[in-house]
Short mmCIF file of C-alpha atoms and ligand atoms in Angstrom, two decimals:
data_model
loop_
_atom_site.label_atom_id
_atom_site.label_comp_id
_atom_site.label_asym_id
_atom_site.label_seq_id
_atom_site.Cartn_x
_atom_site.Cartn_y
_atom_site.Cartn_z
CA MET F 652 22.23 14.21 5.77
CA LYS F 653 20.30 11.09 6.28
CA LYS F 654 19.11 8.99 3.22
CA LEU F 655 15.90 7.91 2.01
CA PHE F 656 15.29 5.07 -0.41
CA ILE F 657 11.70 5.06 -2.13
CA LYS F 658 10.69 2.01 -4.38
CA SER F 659 7.24 3.03 -6.24
CA TYR F 660 4.99 0.21 -7.59
CA GLY F 661 2.14 0.93 -9.95
CA CYS F 662 0.58 4.34 -11.41
CA GLN F 663 1.69 7.47 -12.03
CA MET F 664 -0.13 8.83 -9.28
CA ASN F 665 2.45 6.61 -7.10
CA VAL F 666 5.44 8.67 -8.73
CA TYR F 667 3.95 11.67 -7.93
CA ASP F 668 3.47 10.67 -4.34
CA ALA F 669 7.10 9.28 -3.96
CA GLY F 670 7.95 13.31 -5.07
CA ARG F 671 5.99 14.55 -2.68
CA MET F 672 7.06 12.40 0.30
CA ALA F 673 10.74 13.28 -0.18
CA ASP F 674 9.83 16.77 -0.37
CA ALA F 675 7.74 16.20 2.87
CA LEU F 676 10.77 14.88 4.47
CA ALA F 677 13.38 17.03 3.00
CA PRO F 678 13.37 19.74 5.81
CA GLU F 679 13.89 16.74 8.29
CA GLY F 680 17.49 16.53 6.42
CA PHE F 681 16.67 13.41 4.29
CA ILE F 682 18.08 12.96 0.91
CA GLU F 683 17.48 10.43 -1.50
CA THR F 684 19.52 7.60 -2.74
CA ALA F 685 18.89 5.09 -5.29
CA ASP F 686 20.77 2.31 -2.61
CA PRO F 687 18.86 0.65 0.01
CA ALA F 688 21.47 -0.49 1.94
CA ASP F 689 22.63 3.06 2.44
CA ALA F 690 19.06 4.15 3.38
CA ASP F 691 18.07 5.40 7.08
CA VAL F 692 14.21 5.17 5.98
CA VAL F 693 13.29 2.71 3.41
CA ILE F 694 9.41 3.15 2.11
CA LEU F 695 7.57 1.01 -0.14
CA ASN F 696 5.24 2.94 -1.98
CA THR F 697 2.66 0.20 -3.00
CA CYS F 698 -0.05 -0.30 -5.56
CA HIS F 699 -2.87 -2.75 -4.99
CA ILE F 700 -4.54 -3.03 -8.14
CA ARG F 701 -4.09 -5.92 -9.05
CA GLU F 702 -2.79 -9.62 -8.64
CA LYS F 703 -0.77 -10.68 -5.52
CA ALA F 704 -0.30 -6.98 -4.72
CA ALA F 705 -0.22 -7.44 -0.88
CA GLU F 706 1.97 -10.71 -1.49
CA LYS F 707 4.69 -8.83 -3.56
CA VAL F 708 5.00 -6.28 -0.67
CA TYR F 709 5.64 -8.96 1.99
CA SER F 710 8.17 -10.49 -0.18
CA GLU F 711 9.85 -7.04 -0.46
CA LEU F 712 9.90 -6.80 3.01
CA GLY F 713 11.45 -9.66 3.71
CA ARG F 714 14.57 -8.67 1.55
CA VAL F 715 14.03 -5.09 3.58
CA ARG F 716 14.28 -6.92 6.91
CA ARG F 717 17.71 -8.58 5.67
CA ILE F 718 19.29 -5.10 5.09
CA LYS F 719 17.70 -3.89 8.17
CA GLN F 720 19.47 -6.59 10.06
CA GLU F 721 22.80 -5.88 8.32
CA ARG F 722 22.75 -2.61 9.06
CA ALA F 723 21.72 -2.72 12.41
CA GLY F 724 25.01 -5.24 12.82
CA ALA F 725 27.11 -1.88 12.19
CA GLY F 726 25.28 0.08 14.47
CA ARG F 727 23.18 1.95 11.91
CA ASP F 728 19.13 2.03 12.66
CA THR F 729 16.80 1.75 9.42
CA LYS F 730 13.23 2.86 9.68
CA VAL F 731 11.08 1.23 7.16
CA VAL F 732 7.58 2.34 5.93
CA VAL F 733 4.97 1.02 3.93
CA ALA F 734 2.98 3.74 1.92
CA GLY F 735 0.12 3.66 -0.80
CA CYS F 736 -2.75 1.53 -1.50
CA VAL F 737 -1.66 -1.80 -0.13
CA ALA F 738 -1.32 0.29 3.35
CA GLN F 739 -4.71 1.81 2.97
CA ALA F 740 -6.15 -1.57 2.38
CA GLU F 741 -4.48 -3.54 4.66
CA GLY F 742 -3.76 -1.04 7.77
CA ALA F 743 -2.40 -2.84 11.03
CA GLU F 744 -2.35 -6.22 9.12
CA ILE F 745 0.85 -5.43 7.82
CA LEU F 746 2.53 -4.32 11.25
CA ARG F 747 1.48 -8.18 12.51
CA ARG F 748 2.74 -9.85 9.21
CA ALA F 749 5.65 -7.89 9.02
CA PRO F 750 6.95 -6.95 12.08
CA VAL F 751 9.76 -5.21 10.41
CA VAL F 752 7.62 -2.18 9.39
CA ASP F 753 7.66 1.21 11.95
CA VAL F 754 5.35 3.23 10.00
CA VAL F 755 1.90 2.19 7.87
CA VAL F 756 1.08 5.57 5.92
CA GLY F 757 -2.19 5.68 3.53
CA PRO F 758 -2.38 8.34 0.53
CA GLN F 759 -4.45 10.54 2.13
CA SER F 760 -1.89 11.00 4.93
CA TYR F 761 1.74 11.73 3.56
CA HIS F 762 1.65 15.22 4.80
CA ARG F 763 1.78 13.70 8.21
CA LEU F 764 4.98 11.60 7.59
CA PRO F 765 7.62 13.71 9.25
CA ALA F 766 5.40 13.52 12.54
CA LEU F 767 4.64 9.50 12.23
CA MET F 768 8.35 9.12 11.75
CA LYS F 769 8.86 10.92 15.01
CA ARG F 770 6.10 9.10 16.98
CA ALA F 771 7.60 5.97 15.36
CA GLU F 772 11.03 6.71 17.36
CA ARG F 773 8.70 6.19 20.62
CA GLU F 774 6.17 3.35 19.88
CA ARG F 775 6.60 0.48 18.06
CA GLY F 776 4.54 0.29 14.57
CA VAL F 777 2.48 3.46 14.26
CA VAL F 778 -0.39 3.49 11.47
CA ASP F 779 -2.38 6.39 9.55
CA THR F 780 -4.97 5.24 7.17
CA GLU F 781 -7.34 7.70 8.32
CA PHE F 782 -9.42 9.44 5.47
CA PRO F 783 -9.14 13.21 6.73
CA VAL F 784 -11.83 15.76 5.88
CA GLU F 785 -9.00 18.51 5.49
CA ASP F 786 -7.58 18.54 2.12
CA LYS F 787 -4.50 16.68 2.00
CA PHE F 788 -3.20 18.68 -0.72
CA ASP F 789 -3.38 22.00 1.58
CA HIS F 790 -0.70 20.04 3.50
CA LEU F 791 1.75 18.75 1.11
CA PRO F 792 4.31 21.53 0.99
CA LEU F 793 6.59 21.62 -1.82
CA ALA F 794 10.13 21.68 -0.54
CA PRO F 795 11.30 25.06 -0.11
CA ARG F 796 12.52 26.12 -3.91
CA PRO F 797 16.30 25.73 -3.52
CA LYS F 798 15.53 22.36 -2.80
CA LEU F 799 13.18 21.60 -5.44
CA ARG F 800 13.80 17.85 -6.16
CA ALA F 801 15.56 17.88 -9.92
CA ARG F 802 12.31 16.51 -11.28
CA GLY F 803 13.58 16.44 -15.12
CA VAL F 804 12.24 17.96 -18.49
CA SER F 805 8.72 16.11 -18.01
CA ALA F 806 6.79 15.88 -14.59
CA PHE F 807 3.91 14.77 -13.20
CA LEU F 808 1.32 17.18 -11.22
CA THR F 809 -1.51 15.75 -9.70
CA ILE F 810 -5.07 17.57 -10.20
CA GLN F 811 -7.71 15.17 -8.75
CA GLU F 812 -7.81 12.23 -6.88
CA GLY F 813 -10.01 9.51 -5.84
CA CYS F 814 -12.92 8.01 -8.06
CA ASP F 815 -16.66 7.93 -7.29
CA LYS F 816 -17.29 5.79 -10.45
CA PHE F 817 -17.12 2.34 -8.51
CA CYS F 818 -16.26 -0.15 -11.28
CA THR F 819 -16.91 -3.49 -9.84
CA PHE F 820 -13.36 -4.50 -10.63
CA CYS F 821 -11.58 -1.81 -8.57
CA VAL F 822 -10.08 -0.88 -5.50
CA VAL F 823 -9.56 2.60 -5.96
CA PRO F 824 -12.63 4.27 -4.61
CA TYR F 825 -12.15 2.21 -1.59
CA THR F 826 -8.29 2.86 -1.04
CA ARG F 827 -8.12 6.25 -2.84
CA GLY F 828 -11.61 7.35 -1.34
CA ALA F 829 -13.52 10.13 -3.26
CA GLU F 830 -12.91 12.49 -6.22
CA VAL F 831 -11.43 15.78 -4.71
CA SER F 832 -10.14 18.26 -7.69
CA ARG F 833 -7.57 20.93 -6.17
CA PRO F 834 -8.44 24.71 -7.01
CA VAL F 835 -6.77 26.09 -10.37
CA ALA F 836 -4.73 28.76 -8.26
CA LYS F 837 -2.90 25.72 -6.56
CA VAL F 838 -2.27 23.89 -10.02
CA VAL F 839 -1.28 26.96 -11.57
CA ALA F 840 1.46 28.04 -9.23
CA GLU F 841 2.65 24.53 -9.02
CA ALA F 842 3.14 24.32 -12.73
CA GLU F 843 4.99 27.57 -12.96
CA ARG F 844 7.11 26.11 -10.02
CA LEU F 845 7.95 23.08 -12.15
CA ALA F 846 8.49 25.39 -15.47
CA GLU F 847 11.05 27.54 -13.06
CA ALA F 848 12.62 24.21 -12.15
CA GLY F 849 13.34 23.26 -15.74
CA VAL F 850 10.21 21.11 -16.67
CA ARG F 851 9.08 21.63 -20.04
CA GLU F 852 6.43 18.48 -20.33
CA ILE F 853 3.68 18.48 -17.66
CA THR F 854 1.30 15.45 -17.34
CA VAL F 855 -1.66 16.55 -15.00
CA ILE F 856 -2.72 13.18 -13.40
CA GLY F 857 -5.52 11.90 -11.50
CA GLN F 858 -7.28 8.74 -10.92
CA ASN F 859 -10.38 10.03 -13.05
CA VAL F 860 -8.58 13.33 -14.48
CA ASN F 861 -10.92 13.97 -16.76
CA ALA F 862 -13.74 14.31 -14.07
CA TYR F 863 -11.86 17.36 -12.86
CA HIS F 864 -13.77 20.08 -11.66
CA GLY F 865 -11.93 22.46 -9.58
CA GLU F 866 -12.72 25.58 -8.19
CA GLY F 867 -11.23 28.69 -10.40
CA PRO F 868 -10.10 31.98 -9.29
CA ASP F 869 -13.73 33.37 -10.69
CA GLY F 870 -15.35 31.14 -8.12
CA ALA F 871 -16.82 29.10 -11.18
CA THR F 872 -16.22 25.10 -11.15
CA TRP F 873 -13.55 24.68 -14.12
CA SER F 874 -13.39 21.80 -16.53
CA LEU F 875 -10.36 19.82 -17.24
CA GLY F 876 -10.58 21.80 -20.87
CA ARG F 877 -10.65 25.24 -19.64
CA LEU F 878 -7.74 24.13 -16.94
CA LEU F 879 -5.26 23.05 -20.06
CA ARG F 880 -6.26 26.04 -21.80
CA ARG F 881 -4.98 28.36 -18.49
CA LEU F 882 -1.94 25.95 -18.27
CA ALA F 883 -1.14 26.07 -21.77
CA GLU F 884 -0.36 30.28 -20.77
CA VAL F 885 2.58 28.99 -18.33
CA PRO F 886 5.64 30.23 -19.72
CA CYS F 887 8.31 27.61 -20.99
CA VAL F 888 5.47 24.72 -20.69
CA ALA F 889 5.91 23.37 -24.26
CA ARG F 890 3.83 20.05 -23.67
CA LEU F 891 0.71 19.37 -21.74
CA ARG F 892 -0.70 15.82 -21.07
CA TYR F 893 -3.31 14.10 -19.07
CA THR F 894 -4.26 11.08 -17.59
CA THR F 895 -6.27 8.75 -16.98
CA SER F 896 -9.52 9.51 -18.34
CA HIS F 897 -13.16 7.90 -18.05
CA PRO F 898 -15.22 7.65 -21.34
CA ARG F 899 -18.35 9.33 -19.74
CA ASP F 900 -16.37 12.58 -18.75
CA MET F 901 -14.88 13.16 -22.20
CA ASP F 902 -16.76 15.90 -22.83
CA ASP F 903 -16.85 18.67 -25.79
CA ASP F 904 -14.64 21.41 -24.03
CA LEU F 905 -11.82 18.89 -23.41
CA ILE F 906 -12.20 17.36 -26.87
CA ALA F 907 -12.11 21.01 -28.40
CA ALA F 908 -9.12 21.53 -26.29
CA HIS F 909 -7.46 19.13 -28.69
CA ALA F 910 -8.17 20.81 -31.51
CA GLU F 911 -7.14 24.29 -30.37
CA LEU F 912 -4.00 23.79 -27.87
CA PRO F 913 -0.94 23.07 -29.90
CA ALA F 914 0.80 22.31 -26.53
CA LEU F 915 -1.78 19.35 -25.89
CA MET F 916 -0.15 16.24 -27.18
CA PRO F 917 -1.83 14.35 -29.57
CA TYR F 918 -2.31 11.13 -27.14
CA LEU F 919 -5.16 10.17 -25.41
CA HIS F 920 -5.35 7.36 -22.76
CA LEU F 921 -9.01 6.22 -22.41
CA PRO F 922 -9.51 2.87 -20.71
CA VAL F 923 -12.51 1.13 -22.06
CA GLN F 924 -11.70 -2.50 -20.40
CA ALA F 925 -13.75 -4.37 -22.76
CA GLY F 926 -15.95 -4.56 -25.53
CA SER F 927 -19.12 -6.31 -24.64
CA ASP F 928 -21.96 -4.56 -23.57
CA ARG F 929 -23.23 -7.18 -21.02
CA ILE F 930 -19.81 -6.81 -19.62
CA LEU F 931 -19.41 -3.09 -19.20
CA GLU F 932 -22.59 -3.35 -17.98
CA ALA F 933 -21.57 -5.94 -14.91
CA MET F 934 -18.27 -3.88 -14.70
CA ASN F 935 -20.73 -0.54 -14.05
CA ARG F 936 -18.67 0.94 -16.60
CA ARG F 937 -22.05 3.00 -17.27
CA HIS F 938 -21.16 3.52 -21.21
CA THR F 939 -21.36 0.93 -24.16
CA ALA F 940 -19.16 -0.04 -26.56
CA ASP F 941 -20.65 2.14 -29.09
CA ASP F 942 -20.81 5.00 -27.04
CA TYR F 943 -16.70 4.47 -26.92
CA ARG F 944 -16.61 4.43 -30.85
CA ARG F 945 -18.56 7.56 -30.95
CA ILE F 946 -16.13 9.64 -28.59
CA VAL F 947 -13.19 8.15 -30.24
CA GLU F 948 -14.87 9.63 -33.73
CA ARG F 949 -15.20 12.87 -31.79
CA VAL F 950 -11.42 12.87 -30.57
CA ARG F 951 -10.58 11.98 -34.36
CA SER F 952 -12.85 14.37 -35.84
CA ALA F 953 -10.81 17.37 -33.47
CA ARG F 954 -7.66 15.98 -33.88
CA PRO F 955 -7.31 13.52 -36.60
CA ASP F 956 -3.44 12.24 -35.82
CA ILE F 957 -4.23 11.56 -32.19
CA ALA F 958 -2.73 8.76 -30.71
CA LEU F 959 -5.18 6.30 -28.86
CA SER F 960 -4.41 3.82 -25.91
CA SER F 961 -6.39 1.99 -23.67
CA ASP F 962 -6.88 -0.55 -21.00
CA PHE F 963 -8.28 -4.16 -21.08
CA ILE F 964 -9.37 -6.68 -18.59
CA VAL F 965 -10.08 -10.07 -20.02
CA GLY F 966 -11.98 -12.28 -17.91
CA PHE F 967 -14.42 -10.48 -15.80
CA PRO F 968 -16.74 -13.12 -14.32
CA GLY F 969 -19.62 -14.47 -16.72
CA GLU F 970 -17.01 -13.48 -19.76
CA THR F 971 -18.20 -16.05 -22.63
CA GLU F 972 -16.12 -16.48 -25.86
CA GLU F 973 -18.58 -14.16 -27.83
CA ASP F 974 -17.95 -11.25 -25.43
CA PHE F 975 -14.06 -11.71 -25.66
CA ALA F 976 -14.82 -11.42 -29.35
CA GLU F 977 -16.20 -8.25 -28.88
CA THR F 978 -13.37 -6.84 -27.34
CA LEU F 979 -11.30 -7.94 -30.26
CA ARG F 980 -13.64 -6.33 -32.74
CA LEU F 981 -13.78 -3.12 -30.83
CA VAL F 982 -9.65 -2.97 -30.93
CA GLU F 983 -9.73 -4.01 -34.63
CA GLU F 984 -11.87 -1.11 -35.56
CA VAL F 985 -10.64 1.53 -33.06
CA GLY F 986 -6.77 0.88 -33.98
CA PHE F 987 -4.65 1.61 -30.73
CA ALA F 988 -1.35 2.97 -30.68
CA SER F 989 -0.58 1.14 -27.37
CA ALA F 990 -2.34 -0.54 -24.34
CA PHE F 991 -2.47 -2.21 -21.17
CA SER F 992 -4.11 -5.26 -21.12
CA PHE F 993 -4.56 -7.44 -17.99
CA LYS F 994 -6.40 -10.66 -16.60
CA TYR F 995 -9.47 -10.18 -14.24
CA SER F 996 -8.15 -10.33 -10.53
CA PRO F 997 -10.79 -10.51 -8.13
CA ARG F 998 -10.04 -7.64 -5.52
CA PRO F 999 -11.04 -8.43 -2.04
CA GLY F 1000 -14.31 -6.41 -1.12
CA THR F 1001 -15.10 -5.01 -4.71
CA PRO F 1002 -18.35 -6.49 -5.99
CA GLY F 1003 -16.48 -8.14 -8.78
CA ALA F 1004 -15.03 -10.62 -6.41
CA GLU F 1005 -18.62 -12.06 -5.27
CA LEU F 1006 -19.88 -12.61 -8.62
CA ASP F 1007 -20.64 -15.84 -10.13
CA GLY F 1008 -18.87 -17.18 -13.35
CA GLN F 1009 -15.46 -16.34 -12.56
CA VAL F 1010 -13.32 -17.31 -15.67
CA PRO F 1011 -10.45 -19.80 -14.79
CA GLU F 1012 -6.91 -18.97 -15.34
CA GLU F 1013 -6.27 -21.03 -18.25
CA VAL F 1014 -8.90 -19.17 -20.35
CA LYS F 1015 -8.19 -15.90 -18.69
CA ALA F 1016 -4.64 -16.52 -19.89
CA GLU F 1017 -5.20 -17.51 -23.53
CA ARG F 1018 -7.66 -14.59 -24.00
CA LEU F 1019 -4.71 -12.05 -22.59
CA GLN F 1020 -2.42 -13.60 -25.11
CA ARG F 1021 -4.62 -13.08 -28.38
CA LEU F 1022 -5.59 -9.88 -27.23
CA GLN F 1023 -1.92 -8.80 -26.60
CA ALA F 1024 -0.93 -10.19 -30.08
CA LEU F 1025 -3.69 -8.24 -31.58
CA LEU F 1026 -2.59 -5.00 -29.52
CA GLU F 1027 1.43 -5.25 -30.15
CA GLU F 1028 0.60 -5.42 -33.77
CA GLN F 1029 -1.47 -2.35 -33.97
CA ARG F 1030 1.51 -0.75 -31.59
CA GLN F 1031 3.85 -1.92 -34.02
CA ALA F 1032 1.98 -0.55 -36.97
CA PHE F 1033 1.55 2.67 -35.47
CA ASN F 1034 5.18 3.18 -35.05
CA ARG F 1035 6.16 2.13 -38.76
CA GLY F 1036 3.62 5.02 -39.66
CA THR F 1037 5.66 7.81 -38.51
CA VAL F 1038 8.92 6.41 -40.24
CA GLY F 1039 9.77 8.98 -42.72
CA ARG F 1040 7.95 11.53 -40.96
CA THR F 1041 9.21 14.67 -38.86
CA VAL F 1042 8.09 15.03 -35.46
CA ASP F 1043 8.93 17.13 -32.64
CA VAL F 1044 10.78 15.19 -30.24
CA LEU F 1045 11.49 16.40 -26.23
CA LEU F 1046 15.02 15.17 -25.49
CA GLU F 1047 14.52 13.92 -21.80
CA LYS F 1048 17.78 12.13 -21.13
CA PRO F 1049 21.23 10.33 -22.53
CA GLY F 1050 20.39 8.07 -24.85
CA ARG F 1051 21.34 3.95 -25.24
CA HIS F 1052 24.87 4.95 -26.51
CA PRO F 1053 27.38 7.64 -25.71
CA GLY F 1054 26.62 10.87 -28.08
CA GLN F 1055 22.71 9.99 -28.26
CA LEU F 1056 19.87 11.25 -26.37
CA ALA F 1057 16.69 9.80 -26.14
CA GLY F 1058 13.14 11.79 -25.98
CA LYS F 1059 9.34 11.30 -26.62
CA THR F 1060 7.35 12.12 -29.45
CA PRO F 1061 4.19 13.89 -29.55
CA TYR F 1062 2.56 10.31 -29.53
CA LEU F 1063 4.70 9.14 -26.51
CA GLN F 1064 6.86 6.92 -28.49
CA ALA F 1065 10.49 6.76 -27.42
CA VAL F 1066 13.04 7.91 -30.03
CA GLN F 1067 16.96 7.90 -29.70
CA ILE F 1068 18.84 10.72 -31.65
CA GLU F 1069 22.44 11.46 -32.41
CA GLY F 1070 22.94 14.34 -30.00
CA GLY F 1071 25.46 16.40 -31.82
CA GLY F 1072 24.89 19.90 -30.61
CA ARG F 1073 21.39 19.08 -28.63
CA ALA F 1074 20.74 19.15 -25.10
CA ILE F 1075 18.30 17.82 -22.68
CA GLY F 1076 15.20 19.77 -22.47
CA ASP F 1077 15.40 21.00 -26.27
CA LEU F 1078 12.52 20.40 -28.52
CA VAL F 1079 13.63 19.22 -31.62
CA PRO F 1080 12.26 18.30 -35.07
CA VAL F 1081 13.67 14.89 -35.90
CA ARG F 1082 12.83 12.76 -39.15
CA ILE F 1083 12.31 8.93 -37.79
CA LEU F 1084 14.33 6.75 -39.93
CA ARG F 1085 13.40 3.51 -38.37
CA ALA F 1086 11.30 2.00 -35.69
CA GLY F 1087 12.86 -0.80 -33.49
CA SER F 1088 10.44 -2.89 -31.31
CA ASN F 1089 10.55 -0.63 -28.15
CA SER F 1090 12.31 2.43 -29.53
CA LEU F 1091 12.11 4.71 -32.74
CA PHE F 1092 15.39 6.09 -34.35
CA GLY F 1093 15.66 9.61 -36.04
CA GLU F 1094 18.05 12.50 -36.91
CA PRO F 1095 17.25 15.64 -36.29
CA ALA F 1096 15.69 17.22 -39.06
CA GLY F 1097 17.26 20.39 -40.78
CA GLY F 1098 16.84 24.21 -39.62
CA PRO F 1099 17.43 25.59 -36.22
CA ALA F 1100 16.44 23.50 -32.87
CA LEU F 1101 14.27 25.29 -30.54
CA THR F 1102 16.38 25.19 -27.84
CA ALA F 1103 15.60 24.84 -23.87
CA ALA F 1104 16.12 28.64 -23.28
CA ALA F 1105 13.93 29.54 -26.41
N1 LIG Z 883 -8.30 -7.06 -12.26
C1 LIG Z 883 -7.69 -6.64 -13.39
N2 LIG Z 883 -7.21 -5.74 -13.55
C2 LIG Z 883 -7.50 -4.22 -13.46
N3 LIG Z 883 -7.39 -3.14 -13.15
C3 LIG Z 883 -8.05 -2.60 -12.10
N4 LIG Z 883 -8.60 -3.36 -11.19
C4 LIG Z 883 -8.00 -4.53 -11.83
C5 LIG Z 883 -8.63 -5.80 -11.46
N5 LIG Z 883 -9.13 -6.22 -10.40
C6 LIG Z 883 -6.73 -2.69 -14.37
C7 LIG Z 883 -7.84 -1.76 -15.29
C8 LIG Z 883 -7.75 -0.17 -15.22
C9 LIG Z 883 -6.07 -0.20 -14.75
C10 LIG Z 883 -5.51 0.82 -14.14
O1 LIG Z 883 -5.82 -1.67 -14.02
O2 LIG Z 883 -7.65 -1.96 -16.61
O3 LIG Z 883 -8.01 0.56 -16.14
FE1 LIG Z 884 -11.41 2.44 -10.65
FE2 LIG Z 884 -13.40 2.66 -12.63
FE3 LIG Z 884 -12.62 4.38 -10.86
FE4 LIG Z 884 -11.32 3.73 -12.82
S1 LIG Z 884 -12.94 4.60 -13.39
S2 LIG Z 884 -10.46 4.38 -11.18
S3 LIG Z 884 -11.26 1.85 -12.80
S4 LIG Z 884 -13.55 2.75 -10.22
#
């Protein structure tokens, strides 16, 4: 058996892609290892979205080079692959700067990985960052059933890739290309396979997941809302989630699905990025702060307990203290259960990087600190709000201490419980006893638990 080590950075799409790369290489006799020193192939699955991503990859490659040298000393060969969005953006430049690399492969070409590895046996430095015309999803087979990777209880399923929105700060439309949706039948078939392999929670993912417009078995174009209704019928799938959404694509059908589908979890990650209309316009977000407030109102009237999450960027070019105050005001008004916030980082090749009025680093850092303090306060308040309630918890893995199990609430909060008689994969009603800083603690509530076999 040959060993494969994959290190993924960045978004859920990369986590999913790592699984697919492992599946693509499994028929070649590769199994995964958690130890890079033990690996015949090392894949760095990179992210290009923010600060110094490329630099981080080059320093990681320095470490990989040392491992490769040590292994070579022991007569063992190591192939090094750079995949993901830095591979797409940098291409052959990576081979020039890091001769240790054997293969550079962009996200559109993972189905060609076995062939690229074979070419790398004969040639020095193979690059594939083409945007193929054919549908890459068609060429990425799931591994044959017995070899299906253990995906645990909760799995990602890509339904859409790429983005046509062109926010002026973002590299995604350049690295991941135009929006493509997978046909409904393929998504459903993959969901059924995951369910058979023991998965109980599926998060459908895409860079712009709610822009989904896949071809339905009836020949019509299906929206995300319609797809979720269909996925809710897949046996044994107890929970559905989706990420990441764009405010422009939060249509009535999707919002109604939150009211109708018990399996659709009350959690929505809906990036707003900023609270000032002037900045939203400069970001080419194509919505105002009030548009966002109205969407939140509609979603909350469909599902009053929904937990909201968002992404924020501070210090976009031209952002004044008044603009930033608008972001804080929006956060105060909406109230978020969790959030991700970042300092603006100019990405070469994006329009934002060329704009006047770049904000000094200290100003960005200071604003980020204020925003994060507010968001953290809201997160803790949301968590405290679940103390005393009984919520369903899907048990996903062993807990911190022996005998404990860890899982997630419908609102995506981590929970630890005393395991006693429960198993990973069970969906258990849990009374939340207290909120720690990163996790809730609870006890199984009375009454029979729903077991994985139910
Ligand atoms: N600078 C800072 N944050 C960024 N993001 C995307 N591009 C940039 C950038 N150039 C953030 C956005 C996006 C999240 C995935 O990363 O908030 O929603
Ligand atoms: Fe990037 Fe904007 Fe597309 Fe999201 S919607 S992937 S931020 S361009």
